XYZ file of C-alpha atoms in Angstrom:
410
model
C -16.207 18.951 10.657
C -13.943 18.060 7.746
C -11.676 15.045 8.372
C -9.364 13.151 6.055
C -5.912 13.027 4.506
C -3.897 16.233 4.683
C -0.793 14.786 2.987
C 0.243 11.436 1.551
C 3.391 9.873 0.111
C 4.437 6.480 -1.255
C 7.660 4.540 -1.108
C 7.713 1.958 -3.897
C 10.978 0.176 -3.153
C 14.491 1.139 -4.191
C 14.502 -1.041 -7.321
C 12.259 -2.998 -9.646
C 12.224 -5.925 -12.039
C 10.214 -6.110 -15.250
C 7.335 -8.509 -14.646
C 7.588 -10.055 -18.097
C 11.176 -11.048 -17.351
C 9.910 -13.043 -14.349
C 7.479 -14.929 -16.575
C 10.228 -15.646 -19.082
C 12.877 -16.462 -16.477
C 10.621 -18.839 -14.562
C 9.053 -20.396 -17.646
C 5.564 -19.275 -16.600
C 2.692 -19.387 -19.088
C 2.824 -16.095 -21.003
C -0.864 -16.511 -21.904
C -1.537 -15.467 -18.298
C 0.709 -12.410 -18.454
C -1.844 -9.997 -19.954
C -4.490 -10.985 -17.398
C -2.144 -9.957 -14.594
C -1.904 -6.368 -15.929
C 1.407 -5.809 -14.108
C 4.391 -3.896 -15.484
C 7.021 -3.820 -12.739
C 7.544 -5.533 -9.392
C 9.152 -3.464 -6.614
C 12.110 -4.902 -4.721
C 14.217 -3.823 -1.743
C 17.786 -4.429 -0.612
C 18.832 -6.450 2.459
C 19.318 -3.101 4.243
C 15.617 -2.316 3.826
C 12.748 -3.629 5.933
C 9.234 -2.523 6.995
C 10.740 0.138 9.264
C 12.901 1.755 6.580
C 10.034 1.598 4.080
C 7.764 3.358 6.578
C 10.250 6.091 7.459
C 11.233 6.696 3.841
C 7.553 7.110 2.922
C 6.780 9.482 5.801
C 9.909 11.649 5.985
C 9.133 13.808 2.899
C 5.780 14.699 4.497
C 7.289 15.617 7.857
C 10.095 17.612 6.243
C 7.434 20.020 4.976
C 5.918 20.592 8.418
C 6.866 23.297 10.898
C 8.106 22.138 14.301
C 4.741 23.108 15.775
C 2.853 21.080 13.160
C 5.156 18.103 13.658
C 4.613 18.227 17.417
C 0.848 18.224 16.866
C 1.064 14.572 15.727
C -0.329 12.834 18.796
C -1.140 9.476 17.221
C 1.103 7.173 15.152
C -0.357 3.915 13.835
C 1.623 1.461 11.747
C -0.251 -1.193 9.778
C 1.621 -4.266 8.596
C 1.558 -8.019 8.218
C 5.369 -7.967 8.117
C 6.031 -7.377 11.807
C 9.543 -7.729 13.242
C 8.648 -8.682 16.823
C 5.868 -10.632 18.531
C 5.393 -7.928 21.156
C 7.184 -4.721 20.179
C 5.532 -2.632 17.507
C 7.720 -1.370 14.669
C 6.031 1.987 15.267
C 8.561 2.608 18.059
C 11.434 2.573 15.558
C 9.435 4.711 13.122
C 8.642 7.204 15.884
C 12.339 7.429 16.812
C 13.757 7.973 13.331
C 11.070 10.457 12.316
C 11.856 12.502 15.422
C 8.253 12.711 16.609
C 7.227 14.175 19.960
C 7.279 11.826 22.926
C 3.773 13.041 23.741
C 2.366 10.639 21.187
C 0.246 7.485 21.298
C 1.795 4.809 19.083
C 0.908 1.222 18.236
C 0.440 -1.253 15.387
C -2.533 -2.992 13.758
C -2.731 -6.175 11.723
C -5.467 -7.518 9.467
C -3.779 -8.547 6.240
C -4.339 -6.007 3.445
C -7.184 -4.286 5.323
C -4.797 -3.071 8.048
C -4.091 0.272 6.369
C -7.788 1.130 6.233
C -8.335 -0.029 9.823
C -5.582 2.376 10.872
C -6.881 5.219 8.688
C -10.443 4.936 9.996
C -9.177 4.796 13.580
C -7.084 7.911 12.993
C -9.994 9.740 11.346
C -12.227 8.972 14.306
C -9.547 10.233 16.713
C -9.361 13.543 14.837
C -13.148 13.848 14.551
C -13.639 13.164 18.265
C -11.821 16.419 19.097
C -10.467 14.698 22.185
C -7.354 16.768 21.499
C -8.406 19.729 19.311
C -6.001 20.424 16.473
C -4.088 17.170 16.899
C -2.990 15.198 13.833
C -2.437 11.475 13.274
C 0.189 9.743 11.167
C -0.818 6.437 9.582
C 1.809 4.319 7.830
C 1.038 1.030 6.074
C 4.255 -0.857 5.336
C 4.938 -4.364 4.051
C 7.456 -6.650 2.394
C 6.917 -9.929 0.547
C 10.343 -11.479 0.838
C 9.084 -15.045 1.275
C 7.510 -15.320 -2.171
C 8.006 -18.788 -3.608
C 9.705 -18.991 -6.962
C 7.763 -20.536 -9.858
C 4.357 -19.428 -8.545
C 2.004 -17.022 -10.299
C 1.875 -14.979 -7.087
C 5.562 -14.098 -7.421
C 5.213 -11.454 -10.183
C 2.495 -9.531 -8.342
C 3.890 -9.169 -4.823
C 5.748 -5.930 -4.141
C 7.450 -3.957 -1.383
C 6.926 -0.484 0.006
C 4.841 1.773 2.191
C 2.331 4.592 2.198
C 2.253 7.390 4.778
C -0.839 9.504 5.436
C -1.133 12.573 7.624
C -4.716 12.602 8.921
C -6.186 15.845 10.231
C -9.045 18.336 10.144
C -7.368 19.974 7.110
C -7.977 17.311 4.447
C -6.345 18.942 1.439
C -5.870 15.580 -0.279
C -8.971 13.531 0.537
C -11.976 14.546 2.620
C -13.660 11.503 4.116
C -17.434 11.064 3.829
C -17.516 10.557 7.568
C -19.849 7.747 8.635
C -20.407 6.466 5.082
C -18.996 2.988 5.553
C -20.151 -0.384 4.233
C -18.662 -3.290 6.192
C -18.461 -7.047 5.599
C -16.232 -9.546 7.402
C -16.094 -13.271 8.150
C -13.639 -16.123 8.741
C -12.042 -17.539 5.598
C -8.644 -19.190 5.185
C -7.701 -17.691 1.830
C -4.186 -16.514 2.723
C -1.970 -16.623 5.797
C 1.594 -16.304 7.091
C 1.815 -19.162 9.621
C 5.619 -18.943 9.842
C 8.145 -16.171 9.105
C 9.382 -17.979 5.995
C 6.018 -19.047 4.584
C 3.137 -17.320 2.800
C 0.255 -19.614 1.948
C -2.822 -18.905 -0.111
C -5.698 -20.356 -2.057
C -5.936 -17.931 -5.018
C -9.349 -19.158 -6.171
C -10.839 -18.880 -2.682
C -9.254 -15.453 -2.232
C -10.733 -14.200 -5.509
C -14.204 -15.423 -4.546
C -13.917 -13.866 -1.102
C -12.761 -10.545 -2.593
C -15.748 -10.478 -4.957
C -18.202 -11.442 -2.210
C -16.852 -8.691 0.017
C -17.023 -6.045 -2.722
C -20.656 -6.885 -3.403
C -21.660 -6.926 0.254
C -19.692 -3.929 1.464
C -21.248 -1.869 -1.307
C -24.713 -3.195 -0.430
C -24.143 -2.259 3.217
C -22.960 1.195 2.081
C -26.230 1.755 0.181
C -28.181 0.790 3.298
C -26.458 3.603 5.172
C -26.188 6.210 2.402
C -29.582 6.986 0.899
C -29.614 7.234 -2.876
C -26.083 5.871 -3.382
C -25.552 4.465 -6.873
C -22.414 2.611 -7.986
C -22.451 4.242 -11.419
C -23.719 7.732 -10.663
C -22.490 8.571 -7.158
C -18.773 7.990 -7.694
C -16.767 9.918 -10.257
C -13.900 7.472 -9.707
C -13.233 4.156 -7.995
C -10.124 2.837 -6.210
C -9.961 -0.805 -5.111
C -7.460 -2.881 -3.191
C -5.248 -4.169 -6.015
C -3.581 -7.567 -5.499
C -2.974 -7.242 -9.239
C -4.671 -4.925 -11.703
C -6.403 -7.722 -13.608
C -8.296 -8.698 -10.446
C -9.671 -5.176 -10.118
C -10.799 -5.210 -13.729
C -12.668 -8.464 -13.156
C -14.290 -7.143 -9.976
C -15.458 -3.963 -11.703
C -16.867 -6.033 -14.597
C -18.824 -8.240 -12.189
C -20.396 -5.245 -10.429
C -21.404 -3.536 -13.687
C -22.956 -6.694 -15.069
C -24.748 -7.482 -11.839
C -26.061 -3.991 -11.121
C -26.716 -2.652 -14.626
C -26.645 -5.639 -17.028
C -24.026 -3.792 -19.078
C -22.295 -5.275 -22.104
C -18.572 -5.549 -22.683
C -18.016 -2.263 -24.539
C -19.917 -0.188 -21.987
C -18.066 -1.857 -19.121
C -14.678 -1.297 -20.748
C -15.442 2.391 -21.336
C -16.481 2.849 -17.714
C -13.410 0.965 -16.501
C -11.039 3.143 -18.521
C -12.721 6.318 -17.294
C -13.360 5.627 -13.619
C -10.945 2.850 -12.554
C -7.877 2.664 -14.812
C -6.208 5.842 -13.431
C -6.082 4.215 -9.986
C -3.958 1.331 -11.291
C -0.963 3.346 -12.503
C 1.180 3.021 -9.374
C -0.084 -0.462 -8.505
C 1.105 -1.682 -11.931
C 4.544 -0.211 -11.192
C 4.969 -1.666 -7.700
C 2.772 -4.708 -7.106
C 0.741 -5.736 -4.095
C 2.056 -3.962 -0.986
C -0.650 -5.530 1.167
C -1.835 -2.999 3.784
C -0.656 -0.064 1.665
C -2.060 -1.119 -1.698
C -5.479 0.527 -1.713
C -3.755 3.853 -0.954
C -1.304 3.286 -3.790
C -4.503 3.066 -5.862
C -5.894 6.282 -4.379
C -2.601 8.091 -5.029
C -2.443 6.807 -8.590
C -5.948 8.053 -9.198
C -5.283 11.529 -7.827
C -2.083 11.884 -9.835
C -3.466 10.512 -13.127
C -7.195 11.261 -13.326
C -8.498 14.609 -14.622
C -9.789 16.376 -11.507
C -10.947 19.890 -12.327
C -13.646 20.162 -9.666
C -14.711 18.382 -6.492
C -15.199 14.689 -7.253
C -16.306 11.740 -5.158
C -14.243 8.558 -4.985
C -15.587 5.174 -3.925
C -12.943 3.032 -2.204
C -13.000 -0.724 -1.599
C -10.535 -2.142 0.916
C -10.118 -5.906 1.382
C -7.924 -7.936 3.721
C -7.717 -11.714 3.589
C -9.031 -13.642 6.486
C -11.235 -11.545 6.016
C -12.231 -7.954 6.746
C -13.461 -5.445 4.171
C -14.975 -2.001 3.774
C -16.458 0.243 1.096
C -16.213 3.941 1.913
C -15.974 7.234 0.062
C -14.625 10.731 0.084
C -14.083 13.851 -1.980
C -11.019 15.116 -3.829
C -10.519 18.488 -5.485
C -7.992 20.121 -7.820
C -6.089 21.101 -4.671
C -5.520 17.390 -4.030
C -3.619 16.999 -7.309
C -1.488 20.014 -6.468
C -0.754 18.749 -2.958
C 0.171 15.222 -4.035
C 2.307 16.418 -6.943
C 4.746 17.915 -4.413
C 5.771 14.376 -3.461
C 6.978 13.666 -7.038
C 5.892 10.027 -6.764
C 6.273 9.141 -10.441
C 9.723 10.692 -10.513
C 10.750 8.620 -7.496
C 9.436 5.395 -9.023
C 11.177 6.079 -12.329
C 14.481 6.663 -10.504
C 14.601 3.156 -9.013
C 17.356 0.753 -10.031
C 16.298 -1.568 -12.866
C 17.185 -5.185 -12.034
C 18.067 -7.802 -14.587
C 16.383 -11.136 -13.979
C 19.705 -12.561 -12.760
C 20.143 -9.685 -10.258
C 16.542 -10.109 -9.135
C 17.017 -13.833 -8.521
C 20.187 -13.169 -6.547
C 18.462 -10.489 -4.474
C 15.719 -12.926 -3.445
C 18.349 -15.215 -1.907
C 20.096 -12.315 -0.161
C 16.832 -11.046 1.318
C 15.835 -14.509 2.533
C 18.729 -14.318 5.009
C 16.796 -11.587 6.836
C 13.968 -13.594 8.340
C 11.996 -12.869 11.494
C 13.783 -13.494 14.795
C 17.431 -12.711 13.988
C 19.487 -12.059 17.125
C 22.800 -10.784 15.755
C 23.625 -9.936 12.151
C 25.328 -7.095 10.291
C 24.176 -6.015 6.841
C 26.649 -7.017 4.142
C 26.132 -5.145 0.881
C 29.195 -6.508 -0.920
C 27.012 -8.703 -3.120
C 24.809 -5.798 -4.207
C 27.074 -2.741 -4.020
C 26.191 -1.487 -7.520
C 22.500 -1.669 -6.700
C 23.022 0.161 -3.398
C 25.159 2.903 -4.959
C 22.432 3.657 -7.515
C 19.429 3.385 -5.230
C 20.624 4.602 -1.842
C 24.084 6.152 -1.632
C 23.950 9.799 -0.589
C 20.142 10.006 -0.733
C 19.565 10.322 3.029
C 17.259 7.361 3.196
C 16.981 5.219 6.296
C 18.707 1.838 6.027
C 19.264 -1.064 8.407
C 22.867 -1.303 9.652
C 22.721 -4.322 11.929
C 20.748 -6.311 14.459
C 22.498 -6.608 17.800
C 20.968 -8.756 20.520
C 17.620 -8.495 18.640
C 17.705 -4.686 18.604
C 17.696 -3.056 15.176
C 20.129 -0.245 14.443
C 19.518 2.115 11.519
C 21.551 4.823 9.788
C 20.952 7.353 7.002
C 22.422 6.518 3.604
């Protein structure tokens, strides 16, 4: 049976800052700017968190469903490394504010940036099992990077946002090549979040691990899929994108290793098969568990798709867990995704000056894990809020009262 993504939408933050302004404002080496291949970094207000990001990504999808279709969602999985409770999943808040049926299994998964794919594959298997014929699953990968240290080269690349995917047996957007999965995982301490206010990482180790996983997940894929060829089988490629320059380097390594290609041939292949997938990633940054699906969405919206085409997808999560899998998109996918008006939404975000951006970092740092009682005060960012949120019926955080989060619609 056909299984995959019926509908998908992104939420790329309510505002952005120009990445070059971060380099200039922090005094970072501009010689490294072009290698990053980033344009904008997404930011959120103190009234936004992983829950609001998730709901604001998913609501446009659910608004298009009939009540019967909405009630057929029997599985909700949130994927995040930005959890708000050691025991309670943020999926409970998401379930509440999306108005989903109470006859629904809901929970959360965590495995760094691989979490979104772990959730998607789990949802696809639920649908394929036909344990509940006709049932749908809602997968939402949502993350924030509020603890980014100033003056580091990681700062310009780390974004905020979420991706929501409705998974069903009507895969208008992306039909999964079910069972075509290359897997590769092992213990490596390349990044971690050991405390709510700390993100640590070894960028060189993480790059090496990413490249090792790409090579070995693809090799495992070829062991399972007879005749698979990196160049010929996949019309397009979408990779997990910590920053676009990393994807370009990974693609170059594979083409050199597999086909001994020279620079011009590699660049031509990159522009044709990979570059379209980077459009939204360049505008938002690394949204961890959601990022590979930002890449998939960017590809569908920007690549010429005039017939059924196969996409190879590489998902990586530090620590590490990784997977290479594939699926098919058609012209109907472009039509379906265009209804979400993703580019229009990204272009409508509030543009931060560097000074506003720097101030917002300090305001957001007040909202760390474990707050018992605190009301949101927007007096220091009222202009930003009025542009990005006021009257737009987006979910925002109102306050935390005795650890419980209370949300309202803007």
